[in-house]
mmCIF file of C-alpha atoms in Angstrom:
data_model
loop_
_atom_site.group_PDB
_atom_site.id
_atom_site.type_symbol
_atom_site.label_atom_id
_atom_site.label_comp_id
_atom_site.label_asym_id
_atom_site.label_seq_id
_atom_site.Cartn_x
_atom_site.Cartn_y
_atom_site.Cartn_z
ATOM 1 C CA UNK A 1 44.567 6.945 -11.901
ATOM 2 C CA UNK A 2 42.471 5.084 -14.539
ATOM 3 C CA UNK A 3 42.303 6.642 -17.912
ATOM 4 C CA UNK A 4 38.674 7.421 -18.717
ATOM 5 C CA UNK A 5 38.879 6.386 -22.416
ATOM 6 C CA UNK A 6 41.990 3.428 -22.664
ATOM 7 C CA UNK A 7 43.507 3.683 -25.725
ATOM 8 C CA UNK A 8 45.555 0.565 -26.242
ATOM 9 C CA UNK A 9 47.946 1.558 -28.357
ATOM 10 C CA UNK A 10 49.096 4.734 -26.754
ATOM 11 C CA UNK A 11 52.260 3.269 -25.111
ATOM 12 C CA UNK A 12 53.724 2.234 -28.308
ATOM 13 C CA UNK A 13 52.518 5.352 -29.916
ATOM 14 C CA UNK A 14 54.762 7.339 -27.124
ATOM 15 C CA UNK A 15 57.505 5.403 -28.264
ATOM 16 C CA UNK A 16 57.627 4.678 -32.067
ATOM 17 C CA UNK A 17 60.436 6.273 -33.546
ATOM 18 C CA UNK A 18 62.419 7.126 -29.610
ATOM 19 C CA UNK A 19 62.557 3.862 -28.264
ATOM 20 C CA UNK A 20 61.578 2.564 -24.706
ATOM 21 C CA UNK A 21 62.670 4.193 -22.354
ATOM 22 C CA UNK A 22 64.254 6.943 -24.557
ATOM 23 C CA UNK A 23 60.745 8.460 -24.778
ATOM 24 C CA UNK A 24 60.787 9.096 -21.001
ATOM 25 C CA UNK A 25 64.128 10.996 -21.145
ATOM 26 C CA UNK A 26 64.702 13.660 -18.890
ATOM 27 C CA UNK A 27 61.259 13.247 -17.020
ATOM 28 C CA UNK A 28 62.228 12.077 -13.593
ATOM 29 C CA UNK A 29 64.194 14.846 -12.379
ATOM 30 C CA UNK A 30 67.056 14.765 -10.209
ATOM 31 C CA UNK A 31 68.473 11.234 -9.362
ATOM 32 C CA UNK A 32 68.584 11.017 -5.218
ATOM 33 C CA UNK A 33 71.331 7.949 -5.733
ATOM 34 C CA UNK A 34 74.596 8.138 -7.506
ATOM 35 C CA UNK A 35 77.183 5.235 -8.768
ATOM 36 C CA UNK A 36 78.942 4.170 -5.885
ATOM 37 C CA UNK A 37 76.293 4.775 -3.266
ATOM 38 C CA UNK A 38 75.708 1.659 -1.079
ATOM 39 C CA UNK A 39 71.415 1.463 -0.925
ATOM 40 C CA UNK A 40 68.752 -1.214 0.535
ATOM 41 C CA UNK A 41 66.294 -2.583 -1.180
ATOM 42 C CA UNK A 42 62.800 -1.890 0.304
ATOM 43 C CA UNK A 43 60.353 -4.591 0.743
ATOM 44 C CA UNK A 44 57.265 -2.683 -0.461
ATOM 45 C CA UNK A 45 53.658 -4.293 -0.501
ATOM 46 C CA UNK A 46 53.129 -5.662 -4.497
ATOM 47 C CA UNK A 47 49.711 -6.203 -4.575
ATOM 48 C CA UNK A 48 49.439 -6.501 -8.430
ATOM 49 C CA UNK A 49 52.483 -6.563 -10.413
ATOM 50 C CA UNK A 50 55.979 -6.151 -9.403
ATOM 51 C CA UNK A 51 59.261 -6.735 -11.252
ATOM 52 C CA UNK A 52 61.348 -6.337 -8.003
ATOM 53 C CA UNK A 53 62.072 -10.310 -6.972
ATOM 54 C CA UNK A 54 62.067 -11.403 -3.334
ATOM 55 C CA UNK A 55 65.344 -12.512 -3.140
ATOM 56 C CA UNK A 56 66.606 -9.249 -3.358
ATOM 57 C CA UNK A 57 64.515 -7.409 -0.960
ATOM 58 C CA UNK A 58 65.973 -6.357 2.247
ATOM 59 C CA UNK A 59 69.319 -6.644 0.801
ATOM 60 C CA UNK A 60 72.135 -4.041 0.670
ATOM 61 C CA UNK A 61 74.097 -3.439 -2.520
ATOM 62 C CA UNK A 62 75.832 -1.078 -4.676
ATOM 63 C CA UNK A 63 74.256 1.652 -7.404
ATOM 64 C CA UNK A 64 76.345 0.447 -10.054
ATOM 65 C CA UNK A 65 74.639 2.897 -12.636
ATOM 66 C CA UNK A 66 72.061 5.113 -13.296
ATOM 67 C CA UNK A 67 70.589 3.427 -16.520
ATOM 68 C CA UNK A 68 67.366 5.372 -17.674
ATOM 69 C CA UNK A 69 64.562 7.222 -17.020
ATOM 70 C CA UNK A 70 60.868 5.127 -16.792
ATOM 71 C CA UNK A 71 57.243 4.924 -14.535
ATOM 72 C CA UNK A 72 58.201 1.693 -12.585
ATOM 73 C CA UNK A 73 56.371 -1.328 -13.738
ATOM 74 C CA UNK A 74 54.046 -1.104 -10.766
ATOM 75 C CA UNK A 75 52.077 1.851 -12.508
ATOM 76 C CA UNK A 76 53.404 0.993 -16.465
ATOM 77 C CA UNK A 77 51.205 -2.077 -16.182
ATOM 78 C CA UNK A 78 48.360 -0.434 -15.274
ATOM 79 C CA UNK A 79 49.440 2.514 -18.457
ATOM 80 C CA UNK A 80 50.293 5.216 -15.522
ATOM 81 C CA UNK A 81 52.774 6.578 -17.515
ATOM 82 C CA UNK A 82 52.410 10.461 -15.791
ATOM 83 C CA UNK A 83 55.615 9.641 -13.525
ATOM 84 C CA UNK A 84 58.648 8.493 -14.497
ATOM 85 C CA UNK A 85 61.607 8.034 -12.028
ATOM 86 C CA UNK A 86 64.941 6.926 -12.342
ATOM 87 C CA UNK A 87 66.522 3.462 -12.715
ATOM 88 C CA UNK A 88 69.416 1.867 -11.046
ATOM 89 C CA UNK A 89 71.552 -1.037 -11.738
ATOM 90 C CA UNK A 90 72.398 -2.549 -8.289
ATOM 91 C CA UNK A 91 75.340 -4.715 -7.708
ATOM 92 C CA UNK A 92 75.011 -7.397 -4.896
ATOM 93 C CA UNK A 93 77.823 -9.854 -3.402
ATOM 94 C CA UNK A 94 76.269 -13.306 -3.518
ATOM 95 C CA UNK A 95 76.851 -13.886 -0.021
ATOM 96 C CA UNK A 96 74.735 -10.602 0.579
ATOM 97 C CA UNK A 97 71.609 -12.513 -1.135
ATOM 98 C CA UNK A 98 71.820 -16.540 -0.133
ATOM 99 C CA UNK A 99 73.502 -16.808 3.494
ATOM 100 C CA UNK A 100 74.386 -20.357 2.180
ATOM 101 C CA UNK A 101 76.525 -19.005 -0.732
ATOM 102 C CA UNK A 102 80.202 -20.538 -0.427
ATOM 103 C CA UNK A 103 82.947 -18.621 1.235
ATOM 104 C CA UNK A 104 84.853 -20.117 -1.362
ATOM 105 C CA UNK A 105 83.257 -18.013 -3.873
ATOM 106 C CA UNK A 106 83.393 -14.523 -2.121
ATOM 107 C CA UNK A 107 83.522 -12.108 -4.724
ATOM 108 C CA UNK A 108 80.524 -13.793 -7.038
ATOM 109 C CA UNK A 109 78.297 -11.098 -7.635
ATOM 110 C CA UNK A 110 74.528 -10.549 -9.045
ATOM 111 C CA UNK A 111 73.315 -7.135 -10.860
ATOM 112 C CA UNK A 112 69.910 -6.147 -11.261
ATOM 113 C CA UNK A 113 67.801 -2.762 -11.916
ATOM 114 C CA UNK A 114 65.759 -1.199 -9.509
ATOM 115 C CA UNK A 115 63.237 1.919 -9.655
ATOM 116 C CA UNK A 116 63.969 4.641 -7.207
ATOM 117 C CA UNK A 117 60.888 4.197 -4.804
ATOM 118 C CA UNK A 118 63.107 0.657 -3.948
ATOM 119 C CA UNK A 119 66.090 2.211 -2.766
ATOM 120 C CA UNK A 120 67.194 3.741 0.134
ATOM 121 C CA UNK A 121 70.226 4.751 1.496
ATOM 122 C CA UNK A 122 72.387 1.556 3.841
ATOM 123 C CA UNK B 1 32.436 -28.509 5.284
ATOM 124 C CA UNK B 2 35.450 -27.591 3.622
ATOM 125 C CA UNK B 3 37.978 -29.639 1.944
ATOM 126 C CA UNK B 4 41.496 -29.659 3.890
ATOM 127 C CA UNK B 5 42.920 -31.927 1.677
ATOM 128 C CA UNK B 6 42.587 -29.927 -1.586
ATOM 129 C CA UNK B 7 46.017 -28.778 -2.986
ATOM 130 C CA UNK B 8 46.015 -25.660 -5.787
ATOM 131 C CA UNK B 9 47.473 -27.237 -8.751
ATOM 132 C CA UNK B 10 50.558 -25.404 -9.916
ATOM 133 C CA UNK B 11 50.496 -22.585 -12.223
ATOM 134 C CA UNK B 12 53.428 -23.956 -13.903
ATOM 135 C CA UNK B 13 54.348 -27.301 -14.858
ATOM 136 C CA UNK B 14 58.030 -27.475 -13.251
ATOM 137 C CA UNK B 15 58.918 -30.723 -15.428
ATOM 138 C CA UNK B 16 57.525 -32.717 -17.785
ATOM 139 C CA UNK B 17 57.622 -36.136 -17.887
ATOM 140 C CA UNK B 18 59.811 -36.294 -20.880
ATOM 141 C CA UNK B 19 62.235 -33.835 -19.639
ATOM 142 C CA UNK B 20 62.546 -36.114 -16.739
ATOM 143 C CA UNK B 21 63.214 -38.593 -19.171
ATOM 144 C CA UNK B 22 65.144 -36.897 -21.374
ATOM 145 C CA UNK B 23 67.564 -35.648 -18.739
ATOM 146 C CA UNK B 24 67.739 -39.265 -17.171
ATOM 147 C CA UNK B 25 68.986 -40.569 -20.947
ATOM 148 C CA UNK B 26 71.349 -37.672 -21.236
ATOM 149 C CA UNK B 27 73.359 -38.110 -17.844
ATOM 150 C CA UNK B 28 73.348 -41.702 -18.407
ATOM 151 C CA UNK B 29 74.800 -41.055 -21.658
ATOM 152 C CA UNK B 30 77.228 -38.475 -20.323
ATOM 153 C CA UNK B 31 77.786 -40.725 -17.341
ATOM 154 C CA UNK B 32 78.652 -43.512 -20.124
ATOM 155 C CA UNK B 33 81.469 -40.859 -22.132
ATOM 156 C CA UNK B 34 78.805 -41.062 -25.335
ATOM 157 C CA UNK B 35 78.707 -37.636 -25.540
ATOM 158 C CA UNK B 36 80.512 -34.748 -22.969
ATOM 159 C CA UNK B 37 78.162 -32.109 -21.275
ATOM 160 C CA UNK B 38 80.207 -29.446 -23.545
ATOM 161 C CA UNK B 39 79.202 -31.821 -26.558
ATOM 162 C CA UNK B 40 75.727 -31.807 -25.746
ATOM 163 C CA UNK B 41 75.817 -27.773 -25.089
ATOM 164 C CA UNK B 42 76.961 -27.195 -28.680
ATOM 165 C CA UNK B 43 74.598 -29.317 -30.085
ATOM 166 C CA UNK B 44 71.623 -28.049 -28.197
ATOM 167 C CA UNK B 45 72.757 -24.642 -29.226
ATOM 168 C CA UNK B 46 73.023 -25.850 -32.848
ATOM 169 C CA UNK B 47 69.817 -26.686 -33.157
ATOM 170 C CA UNK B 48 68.591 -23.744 -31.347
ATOM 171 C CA UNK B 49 70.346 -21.066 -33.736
ATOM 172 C CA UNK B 50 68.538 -19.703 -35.957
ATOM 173 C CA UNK B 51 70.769 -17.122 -38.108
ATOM 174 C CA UNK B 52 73.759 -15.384 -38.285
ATOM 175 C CA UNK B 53 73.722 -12.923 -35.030
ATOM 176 C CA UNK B 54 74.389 -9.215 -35.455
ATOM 177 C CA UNK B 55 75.262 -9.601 -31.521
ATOM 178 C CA UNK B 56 78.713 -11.982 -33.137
ATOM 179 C CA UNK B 57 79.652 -9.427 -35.201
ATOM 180 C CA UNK B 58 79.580 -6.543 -32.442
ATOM 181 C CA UNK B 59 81.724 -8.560 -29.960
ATOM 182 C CA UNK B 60 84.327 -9.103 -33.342
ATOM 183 C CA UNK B 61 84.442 -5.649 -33.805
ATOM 184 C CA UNK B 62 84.790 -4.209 -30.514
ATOM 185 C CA UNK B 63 87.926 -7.263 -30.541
ATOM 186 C CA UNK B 64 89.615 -5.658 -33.293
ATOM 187 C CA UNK B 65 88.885 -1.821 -32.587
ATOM 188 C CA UNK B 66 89.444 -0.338 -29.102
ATOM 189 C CA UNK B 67 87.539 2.805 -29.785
ATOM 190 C CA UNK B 68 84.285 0.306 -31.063
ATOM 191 C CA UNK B 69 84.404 -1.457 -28.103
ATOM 192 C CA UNK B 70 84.668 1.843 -25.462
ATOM 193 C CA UNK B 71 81.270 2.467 -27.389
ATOM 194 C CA UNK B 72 79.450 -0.651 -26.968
ATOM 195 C CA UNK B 73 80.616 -0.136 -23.814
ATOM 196 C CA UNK B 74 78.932 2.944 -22.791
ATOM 197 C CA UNK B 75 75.938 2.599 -25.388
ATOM 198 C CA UNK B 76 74.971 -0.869 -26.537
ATOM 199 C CA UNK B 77 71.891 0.511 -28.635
ATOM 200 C CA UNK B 78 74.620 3.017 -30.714
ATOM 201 C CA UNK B 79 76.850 0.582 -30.925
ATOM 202 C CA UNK B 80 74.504 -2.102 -32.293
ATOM 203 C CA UNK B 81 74.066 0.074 -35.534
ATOM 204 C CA UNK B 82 77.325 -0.775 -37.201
ATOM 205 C CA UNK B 83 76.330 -4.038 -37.169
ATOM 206 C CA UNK B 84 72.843 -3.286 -38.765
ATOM 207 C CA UNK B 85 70.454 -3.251 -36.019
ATOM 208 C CA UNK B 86 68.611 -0.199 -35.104
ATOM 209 C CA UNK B 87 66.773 -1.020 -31.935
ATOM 210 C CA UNK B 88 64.122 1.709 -32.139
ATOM 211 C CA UNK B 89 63.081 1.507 -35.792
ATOM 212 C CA UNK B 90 63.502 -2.118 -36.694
ATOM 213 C CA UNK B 91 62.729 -4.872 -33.929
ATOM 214 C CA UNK B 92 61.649 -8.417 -35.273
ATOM 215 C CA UNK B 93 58.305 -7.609 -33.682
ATOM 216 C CA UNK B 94 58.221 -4.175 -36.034
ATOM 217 C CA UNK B 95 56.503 -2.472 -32.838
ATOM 218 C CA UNK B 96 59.081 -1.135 -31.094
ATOM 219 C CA UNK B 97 57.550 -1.475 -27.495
ATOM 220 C CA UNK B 98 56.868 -2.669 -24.856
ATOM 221 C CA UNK B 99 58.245 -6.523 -26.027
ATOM 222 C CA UNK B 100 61.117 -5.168 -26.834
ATOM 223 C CA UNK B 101 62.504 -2.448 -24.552
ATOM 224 C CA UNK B 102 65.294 -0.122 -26.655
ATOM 225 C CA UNK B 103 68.053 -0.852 -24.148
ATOM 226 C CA UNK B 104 71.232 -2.767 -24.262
ATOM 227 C CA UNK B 105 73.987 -3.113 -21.853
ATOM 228 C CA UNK B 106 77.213 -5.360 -23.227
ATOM 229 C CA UNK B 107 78.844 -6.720 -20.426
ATOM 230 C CA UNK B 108 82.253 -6.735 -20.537
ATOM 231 C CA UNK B 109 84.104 -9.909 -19.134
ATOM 232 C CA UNK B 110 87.181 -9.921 -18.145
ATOM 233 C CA UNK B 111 90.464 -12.791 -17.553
ATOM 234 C CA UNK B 112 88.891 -12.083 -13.731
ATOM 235 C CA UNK B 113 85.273 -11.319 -14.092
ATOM 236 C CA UNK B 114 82.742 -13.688 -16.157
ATOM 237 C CA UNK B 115 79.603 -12.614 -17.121
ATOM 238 C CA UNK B 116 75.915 -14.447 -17.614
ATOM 239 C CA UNK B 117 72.694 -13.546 -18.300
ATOM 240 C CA UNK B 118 69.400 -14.214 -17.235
ATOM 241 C CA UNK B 119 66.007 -13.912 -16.390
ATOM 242 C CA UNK B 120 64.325 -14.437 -13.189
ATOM 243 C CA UNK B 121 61.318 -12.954 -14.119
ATOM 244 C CA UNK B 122 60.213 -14.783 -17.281
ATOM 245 C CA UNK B 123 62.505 -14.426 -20.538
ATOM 246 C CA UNK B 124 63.456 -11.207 -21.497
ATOM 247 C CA UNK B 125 66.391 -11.887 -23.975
ATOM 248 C CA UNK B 126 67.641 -9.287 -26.603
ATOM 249 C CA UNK B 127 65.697 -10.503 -29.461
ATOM 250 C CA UNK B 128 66.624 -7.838 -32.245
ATOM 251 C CA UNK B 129 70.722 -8.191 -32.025
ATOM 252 C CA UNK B 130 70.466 -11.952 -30.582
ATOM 253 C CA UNK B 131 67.281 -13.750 -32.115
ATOM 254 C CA UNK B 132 64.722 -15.821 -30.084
ATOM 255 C CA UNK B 133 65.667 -17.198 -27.200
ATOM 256 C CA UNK B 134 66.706 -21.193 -26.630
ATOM 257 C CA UNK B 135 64.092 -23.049 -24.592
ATOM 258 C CA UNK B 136 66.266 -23.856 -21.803
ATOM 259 C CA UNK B 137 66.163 -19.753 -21.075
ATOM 260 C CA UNK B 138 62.985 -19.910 -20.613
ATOM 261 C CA UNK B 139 62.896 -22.403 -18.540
ATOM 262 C CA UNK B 140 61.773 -22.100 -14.908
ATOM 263 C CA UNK B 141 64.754 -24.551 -14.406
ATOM 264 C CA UNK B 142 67.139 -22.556 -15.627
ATOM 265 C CA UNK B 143 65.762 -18.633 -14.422
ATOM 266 C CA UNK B 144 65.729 -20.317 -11.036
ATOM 267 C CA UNK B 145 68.686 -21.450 -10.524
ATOM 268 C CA UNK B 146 70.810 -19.640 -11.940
ATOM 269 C CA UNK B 147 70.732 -16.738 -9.596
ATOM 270 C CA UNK B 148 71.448 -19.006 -6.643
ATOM 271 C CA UNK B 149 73.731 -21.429 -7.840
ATOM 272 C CA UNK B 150 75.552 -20.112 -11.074
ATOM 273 C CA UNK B 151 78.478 -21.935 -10.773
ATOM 274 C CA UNK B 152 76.954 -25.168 -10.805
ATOM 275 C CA UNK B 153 74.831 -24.609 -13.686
ATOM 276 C CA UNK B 154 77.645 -23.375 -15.511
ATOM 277 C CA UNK B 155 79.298 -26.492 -15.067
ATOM 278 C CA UNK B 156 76.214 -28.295 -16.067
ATOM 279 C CA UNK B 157 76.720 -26.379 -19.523
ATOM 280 C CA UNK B 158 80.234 -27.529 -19.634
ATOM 281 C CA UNK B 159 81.562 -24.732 -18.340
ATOM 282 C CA UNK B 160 84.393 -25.105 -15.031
ATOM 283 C CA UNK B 161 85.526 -21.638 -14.089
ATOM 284 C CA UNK B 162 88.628 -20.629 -11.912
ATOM 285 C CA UNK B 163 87.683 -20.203 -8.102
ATOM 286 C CA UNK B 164 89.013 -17.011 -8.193
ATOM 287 C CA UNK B 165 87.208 -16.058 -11.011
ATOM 288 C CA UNK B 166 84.378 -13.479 -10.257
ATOM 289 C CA UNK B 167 80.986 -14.857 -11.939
ATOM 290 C CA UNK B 168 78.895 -11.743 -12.383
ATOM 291 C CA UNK B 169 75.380 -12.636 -12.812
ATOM 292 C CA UNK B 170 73.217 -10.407 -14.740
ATOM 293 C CA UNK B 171 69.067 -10.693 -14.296
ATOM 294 C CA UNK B 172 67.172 -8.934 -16.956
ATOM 295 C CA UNK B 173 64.178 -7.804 -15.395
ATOM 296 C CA UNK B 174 63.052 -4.471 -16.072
ATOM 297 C CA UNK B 175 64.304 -2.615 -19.035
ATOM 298 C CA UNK B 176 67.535 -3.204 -20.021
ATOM 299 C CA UNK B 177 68.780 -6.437 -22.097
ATOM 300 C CA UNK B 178 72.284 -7.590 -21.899
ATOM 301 C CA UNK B 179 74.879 -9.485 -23.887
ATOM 302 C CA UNK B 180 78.073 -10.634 -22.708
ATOM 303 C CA UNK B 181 81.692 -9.616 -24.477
ATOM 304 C CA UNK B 182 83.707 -12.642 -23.270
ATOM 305 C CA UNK B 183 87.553 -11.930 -23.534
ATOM 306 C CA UNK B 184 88.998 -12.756 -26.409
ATOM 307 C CA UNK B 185 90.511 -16.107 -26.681
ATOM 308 C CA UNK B 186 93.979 -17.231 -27.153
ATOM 309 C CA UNK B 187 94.990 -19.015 -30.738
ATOM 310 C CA UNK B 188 92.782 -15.976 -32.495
ATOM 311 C CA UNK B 189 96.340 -13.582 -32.927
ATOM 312 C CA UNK B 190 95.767 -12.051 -36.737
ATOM 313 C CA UNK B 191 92.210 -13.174 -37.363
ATOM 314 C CA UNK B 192 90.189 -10.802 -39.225
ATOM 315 C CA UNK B 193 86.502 -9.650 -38.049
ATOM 316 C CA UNK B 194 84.928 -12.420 -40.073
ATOM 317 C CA UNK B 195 87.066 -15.275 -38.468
ATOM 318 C CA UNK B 196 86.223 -13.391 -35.185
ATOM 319 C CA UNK B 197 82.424 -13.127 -35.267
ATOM 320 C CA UNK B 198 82.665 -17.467 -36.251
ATOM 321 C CA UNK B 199 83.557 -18.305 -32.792
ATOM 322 C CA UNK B 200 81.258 -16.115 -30.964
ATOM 323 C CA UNK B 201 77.865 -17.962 -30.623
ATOM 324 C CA UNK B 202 75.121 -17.661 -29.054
ATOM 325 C CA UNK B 203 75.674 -19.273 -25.619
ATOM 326 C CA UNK B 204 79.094 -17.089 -25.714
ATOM 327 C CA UNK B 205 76.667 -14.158 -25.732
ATOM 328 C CA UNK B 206 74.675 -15.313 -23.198
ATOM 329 C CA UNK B 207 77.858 -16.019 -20.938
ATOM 330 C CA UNK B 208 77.069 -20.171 -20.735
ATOM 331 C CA UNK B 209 80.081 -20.649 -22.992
ATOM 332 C CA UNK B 210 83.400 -19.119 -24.028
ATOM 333 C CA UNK B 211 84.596 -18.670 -27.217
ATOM 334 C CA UNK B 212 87.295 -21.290 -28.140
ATOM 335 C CA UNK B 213 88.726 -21.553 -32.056
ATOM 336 C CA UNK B 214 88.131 -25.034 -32.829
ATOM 337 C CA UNK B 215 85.493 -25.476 -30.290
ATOM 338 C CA UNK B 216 82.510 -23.006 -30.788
ATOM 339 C CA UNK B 217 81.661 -22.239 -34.240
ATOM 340 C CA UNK B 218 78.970 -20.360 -36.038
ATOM 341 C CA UNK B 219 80.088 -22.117 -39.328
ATOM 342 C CA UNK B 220 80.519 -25.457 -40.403
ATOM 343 C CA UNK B 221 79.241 -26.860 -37.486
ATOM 344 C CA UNK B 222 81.250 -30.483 -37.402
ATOM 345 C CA UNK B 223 79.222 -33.294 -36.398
ATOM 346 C CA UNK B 224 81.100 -35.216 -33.474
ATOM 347 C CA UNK B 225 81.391 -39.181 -33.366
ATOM 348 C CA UNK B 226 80.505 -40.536 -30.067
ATOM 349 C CA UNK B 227 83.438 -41.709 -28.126
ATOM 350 C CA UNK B 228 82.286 -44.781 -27.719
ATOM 351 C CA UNK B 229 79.926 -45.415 -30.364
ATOM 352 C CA UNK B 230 77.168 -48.169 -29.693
ATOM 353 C CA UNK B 231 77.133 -51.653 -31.729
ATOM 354 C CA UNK B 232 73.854 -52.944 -32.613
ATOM 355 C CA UNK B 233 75.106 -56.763 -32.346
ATOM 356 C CA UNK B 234 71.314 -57.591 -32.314
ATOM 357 C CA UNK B 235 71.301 -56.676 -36.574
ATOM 358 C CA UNK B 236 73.933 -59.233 -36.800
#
């Protein structure tokens, strides 16, 4: 939803003095992923901004850790700040993410974040 | 009619003509054993630093004290206090968001996990604990390739890790920033925090390098004759 008057400054207003993304602490409810649970990432139209790269999409990993509370960048760049959701580092083997990764290298692993609306359960 | 032959020009400039050139010059010169690929890593760091970093003095710290380092651990942003950054009230940028999120995750290698940071998306780096960023982190070079092929560049850096060795890499981008705690070297029995924080620089914290005494230094940075040093007979 568009703000009617855009006030510039209001996401650094929200967080002077908490930090980002302290000041969305405790606003996205309960977590639907824990540490440990093996999820896929979604490959979900990104029209206008996205911070989820390609090369992980479609690929199955591990929730290494729930790391904070935030709106995903998706609405953040466009200030939609009303829903926050949780984040989650996600391990992946290498092999998992370039099919031409050397055998030889097996347990070479990547970790990224995700917001919840990538994840679901693999 | 339309034109079928018109090509989009690129929105980024891959590479220059210069840093064709330059990187033609350097791997002749490595090629030639003027200068190592480790040699020219410290020097491009060197010139890269900018001040002492708070992020040196954290990794000393959580060396020396075991209960410091289960806290930088679990909370990077608590942790980073003791060493005199306070994420939420004083980023360089003095606005504490959104250039600077108020997250930090230290990474914690091990003798069978290394760590290394980047970022795919564009350069998110943890400015207030590790200063700006060297242009090679920015580069699409670098952000690229990293993810797919880390052991190479690595080795590019001067860096030859164990097969065995787990490389963990760690992309930066949505909120949280990350440096890496590299294991603490052998030859640094005794040292106090000062000594310590020395050999950590910044590619150490970025996980391209590993701290060796003798090799990477904050101080005194020694300037290296070249092995085999070029005659200008033509002077003569």
């Amino acid at each position: 939803m568009s703000k009617i008057q855009h006030d510039r400054t209001h996401h650094a207003k929200m967080a002077t003095g908490i930090g980002d993304p302290q000041c969305f602490r405790g606003k996205a409810g309960t977590p639907k992923f824990k540490e440990g649970d093996r999820v896929r990432i979604k490959d979900l139209p990104d029209i206008f901004y996205t911070r989820t790269m390609v090369y992980t999409r479609g690929a199955v990993g591990t929730v290494a850790k729930l790391v904070y509370e935030s709106p995903a960048a998706e609405d953040e760049a466009w200030d939609n700040t009303d829903k926050p959701e949780w984040f989650y580092s996600v391990v992946f083997k290498q092999k998992e993410l370039w099919p031409e990764y050397s055998d030889l290298y097996a347990n070479d692993t990547l970790e990224t974040e995700f917001p919840e609306r990538y994840l679901e359960s693999a | 009619m339309s034109d079928h032959d018109h090509k989009p020009a690129p929105m980024v400039d891959e590479i220059s003509d210069f840093e064709i050139l330059e990187m033609a010059v350097r791997e002749l010169a490595i090629e030639k054993g003027l200068f190592s690929a480790d040699d020219h890593r410290r020097w491009t760091e060197y010139v890269h630093t900018l001040g002492p970093l708070p992020a040196a003095r954290l990794v000393a710290k959580a060396w020396l004290d075991p209960e410091y380092k289960k806290l930088a651990v679990a909370d990077g942003v608590e942790a980073s206090k003791a060493v005199g950054v306070d994420w939420v009230t004083s980023p360089p940028t003095q606005f504490g968001t959104p250039s600077d999120y108020c997250n930090l995750r230290v990474l914690e290698d091990t003798p069978k996990v290394k760590h290394v940071v980047v970022c795919t998306l564009c350069s998110c780096y943890p400015r207030p604990i590790l200063g700006q960023s060297p242009e090679w982190y920015r580069t699409p070079n670098y952000r690229r390739r990293l993810v797919r092929w880390p052991r190479q560049v690595l080795a590019e850096f001067g860096l030859q890790l164990p097969t065995d060795m787990e490389i963990r890499v760690a992309d930066s981008n949505q909120k949280t920033r990350y440096i890496v705690m590299p294991v603490r070297p052998e030859g640094t029995e005794g040292w106090t925090e000062d000594q310590l924080a020395e050999i950590v620089t910044r590619d150490c914290l970025i996980g391209v390098a590993v701290p060796k005494p003798g090799v990477t230094a904050n101080t005194k940075r020694p300037v290296h004759p070249a092995v085999h040093p070029v005659h200008h007979d033509h002077n003569h």
